[in-house]
Coordinates of C-alpha atoms in Angstrom, one line a residue:
Chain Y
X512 CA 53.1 -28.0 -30.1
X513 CA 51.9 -29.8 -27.1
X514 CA 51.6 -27.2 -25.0
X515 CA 50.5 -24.9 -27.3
X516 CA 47.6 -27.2 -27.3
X517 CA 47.4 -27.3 -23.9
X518 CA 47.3 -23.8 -23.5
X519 CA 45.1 -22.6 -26.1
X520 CA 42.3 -25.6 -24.2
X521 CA 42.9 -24.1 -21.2
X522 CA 42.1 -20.9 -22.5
X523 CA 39.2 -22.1 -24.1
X524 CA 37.8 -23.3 -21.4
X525 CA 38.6 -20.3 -19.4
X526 CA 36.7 -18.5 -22.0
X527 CA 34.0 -20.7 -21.9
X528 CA 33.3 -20.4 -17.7
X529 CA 33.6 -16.7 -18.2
X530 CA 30.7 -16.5 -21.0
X531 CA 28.6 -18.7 -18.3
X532 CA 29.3 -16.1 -15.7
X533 CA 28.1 -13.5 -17.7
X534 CA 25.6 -15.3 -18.6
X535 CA 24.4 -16.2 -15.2
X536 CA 24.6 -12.4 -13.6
X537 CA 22.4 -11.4 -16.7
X538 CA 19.7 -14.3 -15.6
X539 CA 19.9 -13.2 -12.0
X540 CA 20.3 -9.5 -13.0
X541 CA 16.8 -10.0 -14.8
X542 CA 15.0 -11.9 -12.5
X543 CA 16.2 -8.9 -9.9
X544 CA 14.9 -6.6 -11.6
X545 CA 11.7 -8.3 -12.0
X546 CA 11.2 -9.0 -8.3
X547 CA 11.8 -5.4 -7.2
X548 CA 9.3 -3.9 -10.1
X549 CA 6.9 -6.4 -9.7
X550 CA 7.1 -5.0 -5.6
X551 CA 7.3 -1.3 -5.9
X552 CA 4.1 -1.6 -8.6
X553 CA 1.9 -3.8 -5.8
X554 CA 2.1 -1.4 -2.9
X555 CA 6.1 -2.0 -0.9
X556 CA 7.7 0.7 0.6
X557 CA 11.5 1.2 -1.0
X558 CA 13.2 0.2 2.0
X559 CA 11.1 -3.1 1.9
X560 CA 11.8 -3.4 -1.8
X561 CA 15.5 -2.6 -1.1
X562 CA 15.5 -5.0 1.3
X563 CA 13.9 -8.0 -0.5
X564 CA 16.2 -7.5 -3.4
X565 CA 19.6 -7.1 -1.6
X566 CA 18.5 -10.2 0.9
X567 CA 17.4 -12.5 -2.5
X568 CA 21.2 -11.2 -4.0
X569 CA 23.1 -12.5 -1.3
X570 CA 21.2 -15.8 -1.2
X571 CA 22.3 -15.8 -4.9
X572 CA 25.9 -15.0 -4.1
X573 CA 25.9 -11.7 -5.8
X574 CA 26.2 -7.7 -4.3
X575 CA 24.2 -5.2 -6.2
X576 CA 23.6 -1.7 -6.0
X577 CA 20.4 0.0 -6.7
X578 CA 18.8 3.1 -7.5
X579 CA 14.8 3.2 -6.8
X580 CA 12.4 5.6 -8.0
X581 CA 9.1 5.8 -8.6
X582 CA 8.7 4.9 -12.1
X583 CA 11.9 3.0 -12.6
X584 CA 14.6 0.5 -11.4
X585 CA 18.5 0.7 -11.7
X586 CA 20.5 -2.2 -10.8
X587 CA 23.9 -2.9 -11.4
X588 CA 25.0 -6.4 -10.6
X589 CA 28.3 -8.1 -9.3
X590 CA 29.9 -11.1 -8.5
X591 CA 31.6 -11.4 -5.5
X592 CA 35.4 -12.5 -7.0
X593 CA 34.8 -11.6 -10.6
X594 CA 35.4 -8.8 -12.6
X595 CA 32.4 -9.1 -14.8
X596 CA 29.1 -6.8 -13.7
X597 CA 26.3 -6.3 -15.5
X598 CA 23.6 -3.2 -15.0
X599 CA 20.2 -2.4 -16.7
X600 CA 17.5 -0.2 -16.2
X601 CA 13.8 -1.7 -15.7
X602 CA 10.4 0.6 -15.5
X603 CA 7.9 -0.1 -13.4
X604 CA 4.5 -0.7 -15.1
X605 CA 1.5 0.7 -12.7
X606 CA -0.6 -2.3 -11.9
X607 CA -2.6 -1.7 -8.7
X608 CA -1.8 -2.7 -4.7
X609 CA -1.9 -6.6 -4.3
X610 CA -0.7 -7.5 -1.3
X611 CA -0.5 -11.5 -2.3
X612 CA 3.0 -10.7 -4.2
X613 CA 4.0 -8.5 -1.5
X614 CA 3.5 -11.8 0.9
X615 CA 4.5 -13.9 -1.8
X616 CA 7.6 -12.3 -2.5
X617 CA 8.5 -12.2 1.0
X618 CA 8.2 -15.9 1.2
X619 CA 10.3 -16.5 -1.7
X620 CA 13.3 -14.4 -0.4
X621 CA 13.5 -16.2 2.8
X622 CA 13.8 -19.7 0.7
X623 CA 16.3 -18.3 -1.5
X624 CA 18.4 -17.4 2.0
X625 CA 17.6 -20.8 3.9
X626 CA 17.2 -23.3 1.2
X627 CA 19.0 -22.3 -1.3
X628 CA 16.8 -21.9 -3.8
X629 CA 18.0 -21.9 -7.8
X630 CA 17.2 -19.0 -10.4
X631 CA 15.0 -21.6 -12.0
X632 CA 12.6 -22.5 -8.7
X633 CA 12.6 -18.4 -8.1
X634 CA 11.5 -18.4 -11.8
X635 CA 9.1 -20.4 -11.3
X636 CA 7.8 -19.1 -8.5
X637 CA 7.4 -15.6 -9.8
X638 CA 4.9 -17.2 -12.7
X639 CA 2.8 -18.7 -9.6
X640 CA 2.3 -15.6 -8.0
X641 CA 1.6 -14.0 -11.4
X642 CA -0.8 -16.0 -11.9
X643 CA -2.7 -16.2 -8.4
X644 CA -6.5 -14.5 -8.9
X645 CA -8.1 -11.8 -7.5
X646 CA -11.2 -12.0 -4.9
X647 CA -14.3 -12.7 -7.4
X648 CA -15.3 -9.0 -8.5
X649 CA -19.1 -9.5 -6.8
X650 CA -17.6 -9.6 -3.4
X651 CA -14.9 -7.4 -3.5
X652 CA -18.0 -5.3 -4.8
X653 CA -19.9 -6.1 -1.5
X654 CA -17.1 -6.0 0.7
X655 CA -16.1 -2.6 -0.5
X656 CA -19.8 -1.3 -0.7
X657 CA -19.9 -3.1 3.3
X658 CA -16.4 -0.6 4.2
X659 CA -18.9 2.3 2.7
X660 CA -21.8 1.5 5.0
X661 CA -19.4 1.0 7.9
X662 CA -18.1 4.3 7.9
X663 CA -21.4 6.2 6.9
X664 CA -21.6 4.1 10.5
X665 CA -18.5 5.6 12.5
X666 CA -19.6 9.1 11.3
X667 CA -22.9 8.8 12.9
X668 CA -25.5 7.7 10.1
X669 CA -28.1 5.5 10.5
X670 CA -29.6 2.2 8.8
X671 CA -31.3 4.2 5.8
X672 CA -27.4 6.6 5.3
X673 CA -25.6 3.6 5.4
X674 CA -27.6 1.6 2.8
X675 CA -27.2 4.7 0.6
X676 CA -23.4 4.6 1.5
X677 CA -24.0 0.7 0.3
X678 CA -25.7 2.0 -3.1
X679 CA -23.1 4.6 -3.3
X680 CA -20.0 2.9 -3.0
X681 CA -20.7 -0.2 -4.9
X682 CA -21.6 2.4 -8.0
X683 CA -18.7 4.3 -8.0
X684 CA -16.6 1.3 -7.5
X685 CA -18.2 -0.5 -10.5
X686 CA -17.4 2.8 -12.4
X687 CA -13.8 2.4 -11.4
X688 CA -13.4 -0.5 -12.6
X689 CA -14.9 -0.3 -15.6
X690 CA -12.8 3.1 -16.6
X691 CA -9.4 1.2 -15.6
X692 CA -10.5 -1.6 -17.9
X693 CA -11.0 0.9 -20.9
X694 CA -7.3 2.1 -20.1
X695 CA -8.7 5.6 -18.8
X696 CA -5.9 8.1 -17.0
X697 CA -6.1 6.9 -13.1
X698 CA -6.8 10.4 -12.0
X699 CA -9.9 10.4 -14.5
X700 CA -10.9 6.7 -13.2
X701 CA -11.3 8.1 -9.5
X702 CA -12.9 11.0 -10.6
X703 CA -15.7 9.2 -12.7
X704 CA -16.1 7.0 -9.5
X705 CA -16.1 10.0 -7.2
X706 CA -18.8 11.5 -9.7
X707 CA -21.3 8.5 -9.5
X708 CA -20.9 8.0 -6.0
X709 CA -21.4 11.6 -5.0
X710 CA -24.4 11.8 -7.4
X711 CA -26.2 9.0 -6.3
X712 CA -25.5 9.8 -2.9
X713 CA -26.8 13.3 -3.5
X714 CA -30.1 12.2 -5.0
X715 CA -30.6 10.9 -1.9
X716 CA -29.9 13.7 -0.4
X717 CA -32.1 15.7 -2.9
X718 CA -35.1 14.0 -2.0
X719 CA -34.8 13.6 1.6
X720 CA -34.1 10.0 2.0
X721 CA -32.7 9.4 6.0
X722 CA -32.6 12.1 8.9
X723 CA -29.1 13.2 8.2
X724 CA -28.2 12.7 4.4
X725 CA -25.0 14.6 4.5
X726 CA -23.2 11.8 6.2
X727 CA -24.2 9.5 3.3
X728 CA -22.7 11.9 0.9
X729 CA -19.4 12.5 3.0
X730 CA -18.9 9.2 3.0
X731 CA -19.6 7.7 -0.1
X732 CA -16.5 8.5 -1.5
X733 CA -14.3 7.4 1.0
X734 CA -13.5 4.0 -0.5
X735 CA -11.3 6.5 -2.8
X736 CA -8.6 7.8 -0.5
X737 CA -5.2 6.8 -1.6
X738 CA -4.1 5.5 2.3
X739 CA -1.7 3.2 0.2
X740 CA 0.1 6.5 -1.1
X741 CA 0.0 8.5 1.4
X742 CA 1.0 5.9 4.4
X743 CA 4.0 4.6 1.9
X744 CA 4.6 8.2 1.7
X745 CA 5.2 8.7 5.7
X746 CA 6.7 5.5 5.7
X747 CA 9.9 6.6 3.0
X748 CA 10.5 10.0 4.3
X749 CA 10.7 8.4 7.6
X750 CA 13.6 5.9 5.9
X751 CA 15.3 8.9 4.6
X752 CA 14.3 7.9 1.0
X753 CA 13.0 11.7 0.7
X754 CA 12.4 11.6 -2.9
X755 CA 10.4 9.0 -3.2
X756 CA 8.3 10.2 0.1
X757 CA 7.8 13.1 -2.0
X758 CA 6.7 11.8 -5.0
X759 CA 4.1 9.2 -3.1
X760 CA 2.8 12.2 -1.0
X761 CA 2.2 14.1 -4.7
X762 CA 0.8 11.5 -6.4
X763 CA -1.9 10.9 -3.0
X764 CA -2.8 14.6 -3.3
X765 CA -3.9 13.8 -7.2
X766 CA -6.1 11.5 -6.1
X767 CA -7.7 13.6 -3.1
X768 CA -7.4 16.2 -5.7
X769 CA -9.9 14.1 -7.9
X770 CA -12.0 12.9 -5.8
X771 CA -13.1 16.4 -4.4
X772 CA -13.8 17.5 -8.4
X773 CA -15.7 14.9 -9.2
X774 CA -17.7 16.2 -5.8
X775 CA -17.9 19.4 -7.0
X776 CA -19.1 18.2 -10.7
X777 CA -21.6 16.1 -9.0
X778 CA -22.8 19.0 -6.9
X779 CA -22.6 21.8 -9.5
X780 CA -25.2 19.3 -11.6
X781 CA -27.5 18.4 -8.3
X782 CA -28.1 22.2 -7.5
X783 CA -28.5 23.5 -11.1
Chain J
X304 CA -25.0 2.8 26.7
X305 CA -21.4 4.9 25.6
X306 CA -19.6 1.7 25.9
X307 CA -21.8 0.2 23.6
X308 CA -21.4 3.0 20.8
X309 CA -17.6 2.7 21.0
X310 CA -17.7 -0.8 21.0
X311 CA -20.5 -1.0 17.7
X312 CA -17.7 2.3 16.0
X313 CA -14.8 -0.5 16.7
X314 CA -16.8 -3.7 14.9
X315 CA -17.6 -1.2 11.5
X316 CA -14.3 0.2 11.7
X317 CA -13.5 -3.6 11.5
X318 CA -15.4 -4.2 8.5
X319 CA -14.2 -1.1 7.0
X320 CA -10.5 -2.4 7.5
X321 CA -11.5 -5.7 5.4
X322 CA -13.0 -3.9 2.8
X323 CA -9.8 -2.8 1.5
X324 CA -7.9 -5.7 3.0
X325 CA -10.4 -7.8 -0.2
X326 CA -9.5 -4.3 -2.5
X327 CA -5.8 -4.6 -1.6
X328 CA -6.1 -8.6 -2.8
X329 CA -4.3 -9.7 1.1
X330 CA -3.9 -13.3 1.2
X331 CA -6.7 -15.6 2.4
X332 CA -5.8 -16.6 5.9
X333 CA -5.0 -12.6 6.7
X334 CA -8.4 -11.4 6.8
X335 CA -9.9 -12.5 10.3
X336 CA -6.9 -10.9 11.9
X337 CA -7.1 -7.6 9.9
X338 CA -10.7 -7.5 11.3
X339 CA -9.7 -7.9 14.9
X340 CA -6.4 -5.4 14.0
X341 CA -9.2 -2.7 12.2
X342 CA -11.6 -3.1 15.3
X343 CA -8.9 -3.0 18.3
X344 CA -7.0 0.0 16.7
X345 CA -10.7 1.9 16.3
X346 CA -11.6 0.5 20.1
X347 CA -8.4 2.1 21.4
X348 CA -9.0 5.7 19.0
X349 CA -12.7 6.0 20.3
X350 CA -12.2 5.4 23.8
X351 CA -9.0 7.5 23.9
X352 CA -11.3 10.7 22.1
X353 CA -14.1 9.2 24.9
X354 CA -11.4 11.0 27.3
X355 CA -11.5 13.8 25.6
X356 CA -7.9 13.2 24.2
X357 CA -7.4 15.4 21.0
X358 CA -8.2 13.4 17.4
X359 CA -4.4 13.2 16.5
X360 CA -2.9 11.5 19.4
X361 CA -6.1 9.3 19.4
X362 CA -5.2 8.1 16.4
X363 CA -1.5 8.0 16.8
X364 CA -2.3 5.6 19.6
X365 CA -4.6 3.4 17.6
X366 CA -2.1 2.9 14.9
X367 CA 0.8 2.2 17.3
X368 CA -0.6 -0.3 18.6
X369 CA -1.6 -2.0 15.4
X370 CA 1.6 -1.5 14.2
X371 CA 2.5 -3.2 17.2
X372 CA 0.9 -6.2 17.3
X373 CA 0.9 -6.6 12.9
X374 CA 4.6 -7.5 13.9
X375 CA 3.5 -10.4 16.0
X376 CA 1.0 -10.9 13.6
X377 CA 3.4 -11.4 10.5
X378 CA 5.4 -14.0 13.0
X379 CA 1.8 -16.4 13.2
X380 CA 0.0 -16.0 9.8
X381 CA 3.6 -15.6 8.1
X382 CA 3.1 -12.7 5.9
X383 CA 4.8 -9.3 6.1
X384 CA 3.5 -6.4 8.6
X385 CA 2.3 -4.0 6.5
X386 CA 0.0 -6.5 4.9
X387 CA -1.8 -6.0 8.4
X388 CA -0.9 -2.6 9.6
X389 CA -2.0 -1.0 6.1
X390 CA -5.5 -2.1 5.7
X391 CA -6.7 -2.0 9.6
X392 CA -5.2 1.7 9.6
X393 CA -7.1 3.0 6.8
X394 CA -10.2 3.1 8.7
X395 CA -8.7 5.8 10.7
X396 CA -7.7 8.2 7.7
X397 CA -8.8 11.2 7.8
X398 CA -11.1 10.9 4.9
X399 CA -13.7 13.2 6.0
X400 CA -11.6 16.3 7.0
X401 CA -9.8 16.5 3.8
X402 CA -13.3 16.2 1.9
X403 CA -14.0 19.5 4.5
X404 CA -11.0 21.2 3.4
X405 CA -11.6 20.1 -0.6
X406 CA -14.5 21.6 -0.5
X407 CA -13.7 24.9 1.6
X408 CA -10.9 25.2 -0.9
X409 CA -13.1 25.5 -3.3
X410 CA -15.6 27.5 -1.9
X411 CA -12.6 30.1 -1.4
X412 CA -12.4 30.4 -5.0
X413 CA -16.1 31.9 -5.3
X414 CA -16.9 34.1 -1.9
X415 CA -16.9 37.7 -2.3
X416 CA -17.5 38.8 1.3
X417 CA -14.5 39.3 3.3
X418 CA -16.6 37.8 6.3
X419 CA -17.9 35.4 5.1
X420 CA -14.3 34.3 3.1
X421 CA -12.1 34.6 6.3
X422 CA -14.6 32.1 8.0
X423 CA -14.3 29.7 4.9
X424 CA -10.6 30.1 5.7
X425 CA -10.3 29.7 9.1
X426 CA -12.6 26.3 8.7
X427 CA -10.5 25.2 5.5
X428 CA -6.7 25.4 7.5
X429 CA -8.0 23.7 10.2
X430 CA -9.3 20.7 8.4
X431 CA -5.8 20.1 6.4
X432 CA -3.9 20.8 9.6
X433 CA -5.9 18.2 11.5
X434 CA -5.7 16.2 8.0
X435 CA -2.1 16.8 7.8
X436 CA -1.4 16.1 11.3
X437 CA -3.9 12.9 11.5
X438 CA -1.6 11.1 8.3
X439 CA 1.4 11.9 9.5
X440 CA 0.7 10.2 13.1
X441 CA -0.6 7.1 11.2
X442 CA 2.4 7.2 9.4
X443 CA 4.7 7.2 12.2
X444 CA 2.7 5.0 14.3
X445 CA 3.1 2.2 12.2
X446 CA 5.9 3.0 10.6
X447 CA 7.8 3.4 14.5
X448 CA 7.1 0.1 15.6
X449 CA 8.6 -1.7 12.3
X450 CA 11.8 0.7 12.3
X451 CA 12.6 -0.1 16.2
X452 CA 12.1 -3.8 15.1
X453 CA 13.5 -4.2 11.8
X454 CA 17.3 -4.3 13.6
X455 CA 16.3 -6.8 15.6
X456 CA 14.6 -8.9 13.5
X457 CA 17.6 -9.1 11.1
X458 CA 20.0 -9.6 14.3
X459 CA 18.0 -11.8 15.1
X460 CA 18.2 -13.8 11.9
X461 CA 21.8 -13.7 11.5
X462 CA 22.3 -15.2 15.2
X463 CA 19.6 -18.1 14.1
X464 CA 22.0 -18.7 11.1
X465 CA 25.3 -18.8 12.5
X466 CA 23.3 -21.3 15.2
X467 CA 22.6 -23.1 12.4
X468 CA 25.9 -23.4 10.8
X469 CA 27.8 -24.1 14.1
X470 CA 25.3 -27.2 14.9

């Protein structure tokens, strides 16, 4: 009777630790998962995102295994002694390059390696960096519409091209915004901004504002190009992670793709 | 007076590298030195086509050496390298030939005379070669300098640790 007693305790208790381990690779599972989508959506290459994941896993004391695309993230977790694994499948909501998490992130893996940090402070630290803002909209406005003038600049132009550059750019990124605030496709955002920027640009050029008005117009719109995309892209076919190389380099051409129709709409209109 | 011109190209290219470092949302205390990254890599792609060396190796050069020096860079401001290397290399994209070859594609779709539409073409593969040629250089310059780099680093890491552990 005793031991029966014993045993069945001992059991229980066995039991009992093996719910928690569970338990525990689902929490660190998620919080993975997380991580690695809340990288791949601001702008990391895969073998950075790879990277930051396994490293953060280790600190943890767990292996993994992953599968990265694009548009979605497999992980399968495991302990290192136990039997018990645990593997879901996360998708990667678009959200826009912010390099902050990207540095954040970074940050956070090397205190999970050197000091040890707990699920719970990783946690907590996601919800910071969540929550950090954005530059104030009226100067990333003029910082942007600056970048315009600049290279209205390296082409060549002179002070009247680069303050239509100015005009330019700020327009077509207010339009931007505005359209990924109404939930409008990306393609159709850039092409909107594309549109006012060219049009504005090539008003100018209608009436003869500035000695060469062309370079105001070529480079009005080149606060559009997706170098994010297309550098990633380089950067994964160069790490062997072809499809994903492949898939950055399409979705770059898209946007180049848009921007030179809303160019063409803008023209079509201007030499009606 | 040439001197000058590159130098004024390499202080816009500057500014143009901080404008997307402020659309990219880089932390704070990154942005003085993705100025100085923006202007050094346009410096060293102006003077190099000043010597009459072709646009692509120009700008293969220029991003190199960014790529370069964003790893020392990450070390001081503690942030990753491609929150440097990205935003000061943009400048150099070639966003103007493949608004050339946009539009020369779709000038193709409207030409009638053979002339006339063999010119267009001739024009229109050049620009997305050079395009082509110019993004794939800025790839591999900056991706080169973090793959040869990336061993190291983690060597490196693992020999601080077992330091660590042994004192």
């Amino acid at each position: 009777m005793k031991h029966l007693l014993l045993y069945s305790l001992t059991n229980r208790t066995e039991l009992l630790k093996m719910k928690r381990l569970k338990e525990d690779s689902q929490l660190v599972g998620n919080v993975l998962l997380e991580i690695g989508s809340m990288l791949m959506s601001s702008g990391a290459s895969t073998h950075r995102t790879r990277l930051t994941m396994e490293r953060i896993a280790k600190g943890l004391g767990y292996g993994i295994e992953l599968l990265i695309t694009q548009r979605a993230l497999m992980l399968t977790i495991t302990e290192k002694d136990q039997q018990h694994f645990f593997s879901r499948l996360k998708r990667i909501s678009p959200h826009g390059v912010n390099f902050r998490i990207v540095s954040g992130i970074s940050h956070l893996s090397w205190n999970v390696r050197e000091e040890n940090w707990s699920v719970a402070q990783i946690t907590e630290e996601l919800h910071r960096l969540k929550s950090l803002p954005h530059y104030p909209r009226l100067v990333v406005l003029g910082l942007v519409g600056l970048a315009g003038a600049a290279f209205c600049n390296i082409f060549g132009g002179g002070a009247i091209e680069m303050t239509v550059a100015f005009v330019a750019t700020v327009a077509g990124l207010f339009i931007r915004q505005e359209a990924m605030k109404k939930k409008f496709n990306p393609y159709l955002c850039v092409f909107f901004a594309a549109f006012t920027a060219t049009l504005i640009a090539g008003l100018a050029e209608h009436f003869q504002i500035g000695k060469e008005p062309d370079k105001a117009l070529a480079t009005s719109v080149l606060f559009l190009v997706p170098g994010i995309p297309l550098i990633n892209s380089v950067t994964d076919l160069m790490d062997g992670n072809i499809q994903n190389g492949m898939v950055r380099a399409m979705n770059g051409l898209m946007i180049a793709f848009s921007i030179a129709m809303g160019l063409f709409a803008a023209k079509m209109i201007l030499n009606f | 007076m040439i001197l000058l011109d590159i130098l004024s190209k390499s202080f816009w290219a500057g500014i143009a590298a901080i404008g997307f470092a402020i659309l990219f949302n880089v932390p704070r205390r990154t942005i003085f030195s993705i100025w100085g990254l923006g202007a050094l890599g346009g410096l060293i792609k102006f003077s190099a086509m000043y010597f009459e060396i072709g646009i692509v190796l120009a700008s293969f050069m220029g991003a190199t050496v960014i790529g370069i020096i964003s790893i020392k860079m990450a070390h001081l401001r503690k942030s990753p390298p491609l929150v440097f290397s990205i935003p000061s290399v943009i400048p150099m994209v070639p966003g103007f030939f493949a608004y050339k070859m946009m539009l020369g594609l779709i000038a193709l779709t409207s030409i009638e005379n053979t002339d006339a539409y063999l010119q267009t073409l001739i024009e229109t593969v050049n620009n997305g070669a050079k395009m082509m040629f110019i993004l794939i250089s800025l790839g591999i310059g900056v991706a080169i300098p973090m793959l040869l780099t990336r061993k190291e680093s983690i060597k490196k890491s693992k020999f601080n640790k077992t330091k660590k552990v042994v004192a």
